[in-house]
Short mmCIF file of C-alpha atoms and ligand atoms in Angstrom, two decimals:
data_model
loop_
_atom_site.label_atom_id
_atom_site.label_comp_id
_atom_site.label_asym_id
_atom_site.label_seq_id
_atom_site.Cartn_x
_atom_site.Cartn_y
_atom_site.Cartn_z
CA MET A 1 -18.99 116.42 130.58
CA ALA A 2 -18.77 116.66 126.72
CA ASP A 3 -22.26 117.22 124.78
CA SER A 4 -21.26 114.41 121.86
CA GLY A 5 -19.93 111.40 121.42
CA ARG A 6 -18.25 109.88 117.76
CA VAL A 7 -20.22 106.97 116.84
CA ILE A 8 -19.72 104.37 113.28
CA VAL A 9 -22.63 104.07 111.71
CA THR A 10 -23.32 100.89 109.40
CA MET A 11 -25.05 101.94 106.40
CA GLY A 12 -25.83 98.85 105.30
CA PRO A 13 -25.23 94.74 104.56
CA ARG A 14 -22.30 94.85 103.09
CA GLY A 15 -22.21 98.65 103.15
CA ALA A 16 -19.50 101.44 104.17
CA PHE A 17 -18.66 101.97 107.53
CA GLU A 18 -19.35 106.09 108.20
CA LEU A 19 -18.10 108.01 111.26
CA ARG A 20 -20.09 110.90 112.72
CA GLU A 21 -20.65 112.89 115.47
CA HIS A 22 -23.71 112.57 117.43
CA PRO A 23 -25.80 114.47 120.53
CA LEU A 24 -25.60 113.15 123.93
CA PRO A 25 -29.23 112.44 124.91
CA LYS A 26 -31.09 114.16 127.84
CA LEU A 27 -31.42 110.82 130.54
CA GLU A 28 -34.70 109.74 130.72
CA GLN A 29 -36.04 108.47 134.59
CA GLY A 30 -34.55 105.11 135.31
CA THR A 31 -31.82 104.88 132.60
CA ALA A 32 -27.99 105.44 132.82
CA LEU A 33 -24.84 106.50 130.28
CA LEU A 34 -21.63 104.26 129.57
CA ARG A 35 -18.56 106.12 128.25
CA THR A 36 -17.88 102.91 126.17
CA GLU A 37 -14.12 101.44 127.08
CA MET A 38 -14.25 98.28 124.75
CA CYS A 39 -16.20 97.05 122.36
CA GLY A 40 -15.42 93.66 120.74
CA ILE A 41 -16.52 92.51 116.94
CA CYS A 42 -18.10 89.32 117.06
CA GLY A 43 -18.79 87.03 114.31
CA THR A 44 -22.43 87.67 114.19
CA ASP A 45 -22.15 91.50 113.60
CA VAL A 46 -20.24 90.08 110.39
CA HIS A 47 -22.50 88.05 109.54
CA TYR A 48 -25.23 91.07 110.07
CA TRP A 49 -23.04 92.98 107.60
CA ALA A 50 -23.00 90.46 105.39
CA GLY A 51 -26.57 90.11 104.92
CA TYR A 52 -27.87 87.29 107.35
CA ARG A 53 -31.06 88.77 109.19
CA PRO A 54 -31.29 87.80 112.66
CA THR A 55 -34.24 86.69 114.82
CA ILE A 56 -33.89 90.53 116.96
CA PRO A 57 -34.67 93.23 113.99
CA ILE A 58 -31.48 94.90 112.95
CA ARG A 59 -31.60 97.92 111.61
CA PHE A 60 -28.93 99.73 108.94
CA PRO A 61 -28.05 102.66 108.98
CA GLY A 62 -26.75 101.86 112.70
CA ILE A 63 -24.62 101.94 115.03
CA MET A 64 -23.32 98.09 115.64
CA GLY A 65 -21.78 96.30 118.19
CA HIS A 66 -22.79 94.35 121.10
CA GLU A 67 -19.94 92.87 122.88
CA ILE A 68 -19.65 96.03 125.27
CA VAL A 69 -17.53 97.34 128.37
CA GLY A 70 -17.68 100.81 129.82
CA THR A 71 -17.59 102.83 132.75
CA VAL A 72 -20.56 105.06 134.63
CA VAL A 73 -21.07 108.19 133.27
CA GLU A 74 -23.91 109.17 134.88
CA GLN A 75 -27.39 107.25 136.36
CA ASN A 76 -30.64 109.35 136.50
CA GLY A 77 -32.21 106.80 138.41
CA GLY A 78 -31.25 103.83 136.79
CA TYR A 79 -28.83 100.23 137.22
CA LEU A 80 -27.81 101.52 140.43
CA THR A 81 -27.32 97.71 141.65
CA ASP A 82 -26.34 95.17 139.10
CA ALA A 83 -27.38 91.78 138.52
CA LEU A 84 -25.77 90.59 141.50
CA GLY A 85 -27.51 93.28 144.24
CA ARG A 86 -24.13 95.21 143.79
CA PRO A 87 -23.66 99.00 144.41
CA ILE A 88 -23.43 100.85 140.88
CA LYS A 89 -21.21 104.38 141.03
CA PRO A 90 -20.10 106.85 138.13
CA GLY A 91 -17.18 105.48 137.25
CA ASP A 92 -17.75 101.72 137.71
CA ARG A 93 -16.73 99.49 134.68
CA ILE A 94 -20.14 97.96 133.38
CA VAL A 95 -20.96 94.99 131.15
CA PRO A 96 -24.32 94.77 130.01
CA ALA A 97 -25.95 92.03 128.41
CA PRO A 98 -27.19 92.96 125.05
CA LEU A 99 -30.25 91.55 124.73
CA VAL A 100 -32.97 92.76 126.69
CA THR A 101 -36.13 90.47 126.76
CA CYS A 102 -40.09 91.21 127.65
CA GLY A 103 -40.24 88.32 130.14
CA ALA A 104 -44.71 88.33 128.90
CA CYS A 105 -44.38 86.68 125.50
CA TYR A 106 -44.90 82.73 124.69
CA TRP A 107 -41.12 82.45 125.01
CA CYS A 108 -40.39 84.53 127.63
CA GLN A 109 -42.95 82.94 129.60
CA ILE A 110 -44.51 79.51 128.40
CA ALA A 111 -41.36 77.91 126.75
CA ARG A 112 -38.92 79.82 128.76
CA GLU A 113 -37.02 80.23 125.85
CA PRO A 114 -36.56 84.02 126.47
CA VAL A 115 -33.66 84.30 123.58
CA LYS A 116 -36.37 83.60 120.95
CA CYS A 117 -38.64 86.20 122.74
CA LEU A 118 -40.94 88.23 120.15
CA ASN A 119 -40.56 91.87 122.05
CA GLY A 120 -36.93 91.52 122.15
CA LYS A 121 -34.79 94.36 121.52
CA ALA A 122 -30.71 94.44 121.60
CA TYR A 123 -27.84 97.14 122.12
CA GLY A 124 -26.51 97.30 118.30
CA HIS A 125 -29.41 96.45 116.77
CA LEU A 126 -30.86 99.95 117.15
CA GLY A 127 -30.36 101.95 113.78
CA ASP A 128 -28.94 105.20 113.64
CA GLY A 129 -31.78 108.06 114.92
CA TYR A 130 -32.70 109.66 118.55
CA PRO A 131 -31.21 108.52 120.46
CA TYR A 132 -27.92 107.49 118.98
CA HIS A 133 -26.03 106.34 121.19
CA THR A 134 -27.39 102.84 121.03
CA GLY A 135 -24.29 100.43 120.00
CA GLY A 136 -21.03 99.71 120.99
CA TYR A 137 -19.20 101.13 118.07
CA GLY A 138 -19.24 104.75 119.54
CA GLN A 139 -17.44 106.42 122.24
CA TYR A 140 -21.38 106.11 124.80
CA LEU A 141 -23.39 103.35 125.84
CA TYR A 142 -27.16 105.17 126.73
CA LEU A 143 -28.41 102.23 128.83
CA CYS A 144 -31.83 103.11 127.55
CA LEU A 145 -33.45 99.91 127.13
CA PRO A 146 -35.93 98.98 129.99
CA GLY A 147 -34.94 96.17 131.94
CA THR A 148 -31.20 95.92 130.96
CA THR A 149 -29.15 93.12 132.56
CA VAL A 150 -25.60 94.62 133.83
CA PHE A 151 -22.47 93.68 135.74
CA ARG A 152 -20.44 95.17 137.58
CA THR A 153 -16.55 93.99 137.18
CA ASP A 154 -13.09 94.95 137.88
CA LEU A 155 -11.81 93.17 135.39
CA PRO A 156 -9.58 95.22 132.41
CA PRO A 157 -12.08 95.99 129.66
CA GLU A 158 -9.33 93.34 127.57
CA VAL A 159 -10.73 90.50 129.94
CA ALA A 160 -14.16 91.98 130.78
CA VAL A 161 -15.27 92.32 126.79
CA PHE A 162 -15.07 88.59 126.42
CA LEU A 163 -18.11 88.05 129.06
CA GLU A 164 -20.89 87.99 125.86
CA PRO A 165 -18.48 85.48 124.21
CA ILE A 166 -17.86 83.94 127.42
CA SER A 167 -22.11 83.50 127.68
CA ILE A 168 -21.99 82.18 124.49
CA ALA A 169 -19.91 79.50 125.74
CA VAL A 170 -21.11 78.79 128.87
CA THR A 171 -24.76 77.90 127.08
CA ALA A 172 -23.22 75.73 124.91
CA VAL A 173 -21.83 73.90 127.95
CA ASP A 174 -24.83 73.97 129.80
CA LYS A 175 -27.24 72.48 126.57
CA VAL A 176 -24.88 69.55 126.20
CA ARG A 177 -24.05 68.93 129.96
CA VAL A 178 -20.21 68.00 130.45
CA ASN A 179 -20.35 65.52 133.33
CA PRO A 180 -16.73 65.20 135.88
CA GLY A 181 -14.04 63.10 134.24
CA GLU A 182 -15.78 62.86 130.80
CA THR A 183 -13.64 63.71 127.92
CA VAL A 184 -14.77 66.56 125.64
CA VAL A 185 -13.33 67.20 121.94
CA VAL A 186 -13.85 71.34 120.87
CA GLN A 187 -13.98 71.76 117.39
CA GLY A 188 -12.58 75.32 116.10
CA THR A 189 -9.90 77.12 117.71
CA GLY A 190 -11.88 80.43 117.28
CA ASN A 191 -12.83 82.63 120.15
CA ILE A 192 -15.77 80.65 120.99
CA GLY A 193 -14.07 77.27 120.42
CA LEU A 194 -11.50 79.09 122.78
CA LEU A 195 -13.97 79.59 125.58
CA CYS A 196 -15.73 75.95 125.45
CA LEU A 197 -12.81 74.61 126.63
CA ALA A 198 -12.09 76.81 128.88
CA VAL A 199 -15.88 75.99 129.78
CA ALA A 200 -15.63 73.02 129.60
CA ARG A 201 -12.79 72.18 131.83
CA GLU A 202 -14.43 74.01 134.28
CA ALA A 203 -17.30 72.13 134.01
CA GLY A 204 -15.71 69.17 135.39
CA ALA A 205 -13.70 67.25 131.83
CA SER A 206 -10.55 65.71 132.44
CA ARG A 207 -9.50 65.15 128.69
CA VAL A 208 -9.98 68.04 126.52
CA ILE A 209 -9.27 67.60 123.17
CA ALA A 210 -9.33 71.00 120.56
CA VAL A 211 -9.46 69.96 116.20
CA GLY A 212 -8.46 73.08 114.88
CA GLY A 213 -5.36 75.69 113.38
CA PRO A 214 -2.83 77.07 112.69
CA ALA A 215 -0.53 76.63 114.94
CA ALA A 216 -1.03 80.09 116.64
CA ARG A 217 -4.26 79.24 117.70
CA LEU A 218 -3.36 75.69 118.70
CA GLU A 219 -0.70 77.08 120.80
CA LEU A 220 -3.81 79.34 122.43
CA ALA A 221 -6.00 76.24 122.81
CA ARG A 222 -3.13 74.40 125.20
CA ARG A 223 -3.22 77.48 127.22
CA PHE A 224 -6.89 77.96 127.30
CA GLY A 225 -7.14 73.69 129.08
CA ALA A 226 -6.52 71.50 125.87
CA ASP A 227 -4.48 68.16 126.52
CA VAL A 228 -4.24 67.05 122.98
CA LEU A 229 -4.11 69.58 120.11
CA ILE A 230 -5.35 67.87 116.04
CA ASP A 231 -4.19 70.51 113.80
CA ILE A 232 -6.65 71.14 110.58
CA GLY A 233 -4.09 71.94 108.44
CA GLN A 234 -1.46 69.01 109.22
CA ILE A 235 -3.86 66.75 109.30
CA SER A 236 -6.10 67.39 106.29
CA ASP A 237 -8.33 63.67 106.38
CA PRO A 238 -10.83 63.61 108.55
CA GLN A 239 -10.40 59.71 109.11
CA GLN A 240 -7.32 60.01 110.35
CA ARG A 241 -8.49 62.79 112.79
CA ILE A 242 -11.43 60.61 113.59
CA GLU A 243 -8.92 57.91 114.58
CA MET A 244 -6.51 60.08 116.45
CA VAL A 245 -9.18 61.41 118.63
CA ARG A 246 -10.19 58.00 119.34
CA ALA A 247 -6.78 57.06 120.22
CA HIS A 248 -6.91 59.83 122.89
CA THR A 249 -10.78 58.48 124.45
CA PRO A 250 -10.75 55.54 127.05
CA GLY A 251 -10.23 52.61 125.52
CA GLY A 252 -10.48 54.10 122.38
CA HIS A 253 -14.73 54.22 122.29
CA GLY A 254 -14.62 57.49 121.00
CA ALA A 255 -15.15 61.16 123.48
CA ASP A 256 -18.19 61.72 125.46
CA VAL A 257 -18.88 65.04 124.18
CA VAL A 258 -18.69 66.92 121.57
CA ILE A 259 -18.85 70.73 120.75
CA GLU A 260 -18.94 72.24 117.19
CA ALA A 261 -17.88 76.02 117.58
CA ALA A 262 -16.18 75.96 113.96
CA GLY A 263 -19.20 76.84 111.74
CA VAL A 264 -18.32 75.18 108.88
CA PRO A 265 -20.59 72.42 108.07
CA ALA A 266 -18.29 69.13 107.26
CA ALA A 267 -17.48 69.44 110.69
CA VAL A 268 -21.07 67.90 112.14
CA PRO A 269 -20.68 64.31 110.55
CA GLU A 270 -17.04 64.68 111.93
CA GLY A 271 -17.95 64.98 115.20
CA ILE A 272 -20.17 62.90 115.51
CA ASP A 273 -17.55 60.18 114.24
CA PHE A 274 -15.80 61.73 116.91
CA LEU A 275 -18.52 60.03 120.05
CA ARG A 276 -18.81 56.83 121.69
CA TYR A 277 -22.00 55.27 121.42
CA GLY A 278 -24.60 57.39 123.74
CA GLY A 279 -21.76 60.62 123.10
CA ARG A 280 -23.57 64.09 123.02
CA PHE A 281 -22.67 66.63 120.35
CA CYS A 282 -23.39 70.36 120.88
CA GLU A 283 -23.76 72.56 117.56
CA VAL A 284 -22.88 76.42 118.67
CA GLY A 285 -20.30 77.20 115.14
CA HIS A 286 -23.78 78.13 113.01
CA PHE A 287 -25.18 81.36 114.06
CA ALA A 288 -25.74 81.97 110.74
CA ASP A 289 -26.35 79.71 107.50
CA ALA A 290 -23.02 78.31 106.28
CA GLY A 291 -25.10 75.68 103.80
CA THR A 292 -26.17 71.96 104.44
CA VAL A 293 -24.17 69.18 105.08
CA PRO A 294 -25.31 65.24 104.63
CA ILE A 295 -25.78 63.30 108.09
CA ASN A 296 -26.73 58.93 108.01
CA PRO A 297 -29.32 59.00 110.32
CA SER A 298 -28.91 55.53 110.84
CA THR A 299 -25.19 55.12 111.61
CA HIS A 300 -24.89 58.92 112.77
CA LEU A 301 -27.79 58.88 114.92
CA CYS A 302 -30.13 55.87 115.72
CA ALA A 303 -27.07 53.20 116.09
CA LYS A 304 -25.01 55.63 118.05
CA CYS A 305 -27.43 56.44 120.22
CA ILE A 306 -26.50 59.89 120.67
CA THR A 307 -27.91 63.17 121.65
CA LEU A 308 -27.76 66.03 119.18
CA VAL A 309 -28.36 69.67 120.36
CA GLY A 310 -28.14 73.03 119.24
CA ALA A 311 -27.22 76.43 121.19
CA TRP A 312 -28.06 79.66 120.06
CA SER A 313 -27.52 83.23 121.98
CA SER A 314 -27.62 83.22 125.88
CA LEU A 315 -29.05 84.50 128.85
CA PRO A 316 -27.81 86.65 131.94
CA ASP A 317 -27.18 83.70 134.44
CA SER A 318 -24.89 82.77 131.62
CA PHE A 319 -23.61 85.70 131.75
CA ALA A 320 -23.34 85.59 135.77
CA ARG A 321 -21.44 82.31 135.46
CA GLY A 322 -19.60 83.26 132.94
CA LEU A 323 -17.90 86.26 134.98
CA ASN A 324 -17.32 83.96 137.70
CA ILE A 325 -14.71 82.14 135.40
CA LEU A 326 -13.45 84.84 134.15
CA GLU A 327 -12.36 86.57 137.12
CA ALA A 328 -11.03 83.03 138.63
CA ALA A 329 -8.26 84.08 135.89
CA LYS A 330 -6.78 80.81 135.48
CA TYR A 331 -6.89 80.85 131.14
CA PRO A 332 -5.12 83.79 129.13
CA PHE A 333 -8.40 85.66 128.38
CA GLY A 334 -6.66 89.22 127.19
CA ASP A 335 -4.43 87.42 125.21
CA MET A 336 -6.97 86.44 122.27
CA VAL A 337 -6.96 90.04 121.56
CA THR A 338 -4.63 90.49 118.53
CA HIS A 339 -6.23 93.40 117.39
CA ARG A 340 -6.94 97.01 119.44
CA LEU A 341 -8.88 99.33 116.53
CA PRO A 342 -9.74 102.89 117.00
CA LEU A 343 -13.25 104.12 116.11
CA GLU A 344 -12.31 104.74 112.43
CA ARG A 345 -10.89 101.15 111.43
CA THR A 346 -14.22 99.51 112.34
CA GLY A 347 -14.88 98.73 108.04
CA GLU A 348 -11.65 97.42 108.14
CA ALA A 349 -11.51 94.65 110.55
CA PHE A 350 -15.22 94.20 109.36
CA HIS A 351 -13.69 93.33 105.76
CA ALA A 352 -10.43 91.06 107.00
CA LEU A 353 -13.35 89.17 108.99
CA SER A 354 -15.03 88.47 105.80
CA SER A 355 -12.54 87.71 103.98
CA ASP A 356 -9.22 86.07 105.33
CA TYR A 357 -8.53 87.41 108.58
CA MET A 358 -5.40 89.15 108.26
CA LEU A 359 -5.04 92.95 108.91
CA ASP A 360 -2.38 94.65 110.00
CA GLY A 361 0.27 91.12 108.35
CA ARG A 362 -1.60 89.43 110.92
CA GLU A 363 -4.73 86.95 111.59
CA ILE A 364 -7.05 88.01 113.35
CA ILE A 365 -7.90 85.91 116.53
CA LYS A 366 -9.87 88.67 118.61
CA ALA A 367 -10.61 92.22 117.09
CA VAL A 368 -11.97 95.43 119.27
CA ILE A 369 -13.24 98.43 118.81
CA ALA A 370 -11.38 100.62 121.88
CA PRO A 371 -13.29 104.03 120.80
CA TRP A 372 -11.39 106.22 122.45
CA GLU A 373 -8.25 105.99 121.22
ZN1 ZN B 1 -21.28 88.44 120.55
ZN1 ZN B 2 -40.76 88.13 125.21
#
């Protein structure tokens, strides 16, 4: 086995990305070491780099990356089974849930909202000190946080890398509740929006409407289960989009459910206008603060009697169900990967994702780091 591995260290908000080589740690009892095959670059990572401060503290300089897929190199009595009780041996492919909660604090035990755990820790947030290999943008991941939830899978890395993102979509659909036969609108056709389309379909929606763009993303939206595509580039008037959505709902009364995954404040009142009386709206796109937007409490909320819910982060049960959806292979998950990049190009991808999403002459839908290429 090698005795060191390369990592990308993010120096700070808007800072440089440095390639470093660090020694591999001596494995403590109850831990394991993964050889990282792939790590997705999440919008969240880009927000952190841009200066957004998360609930779970993030240390700089640090090794970021939390959408991690790797194979087991060595186990020192740790992670001998996955969260579903299936045995794990060296060579097996693993996806860890990045967030590790304490199980004992107010949020874990009393409020039962462990994503807000007071003692929560997460891979990709732990800095660049010993034991070094604690984030996805590196060749190894040291499963050093006691109680890390892991899932074994035989899916190819470019599909397994969507387990953390699809857990977010599962959480959003759970929060807003989709009933069989309902009409669901998803605003936004980035990778979370695309995954929400598929998950809404799996939850029983009989008609799914995607509002987003540009054309290449809408074509993917169709392959992710959308029956109706509305291109915000072509239909730039929100009022016209509202009429189009309503025209595709039973009786023209509006959608049962809207999931906002664009992260654009103006999408919220527009999305509420897509809804029928008594409909349900889920906000999942605004993980970071993108600003405010006026809402009329009378016309948007009371007069429509809607339910408005927020979704934020995810827990292992959403990973378990997300894994079933990935493994059922009904949607072209791997086709969302538009850019597969070596460690050295991490910084380029971050710069592109915080500007126009263009890299190598084409638009990024999902960029992943493949640390051994
Ligand atoms: Zn993520
Ligand atoms: Zn806790």
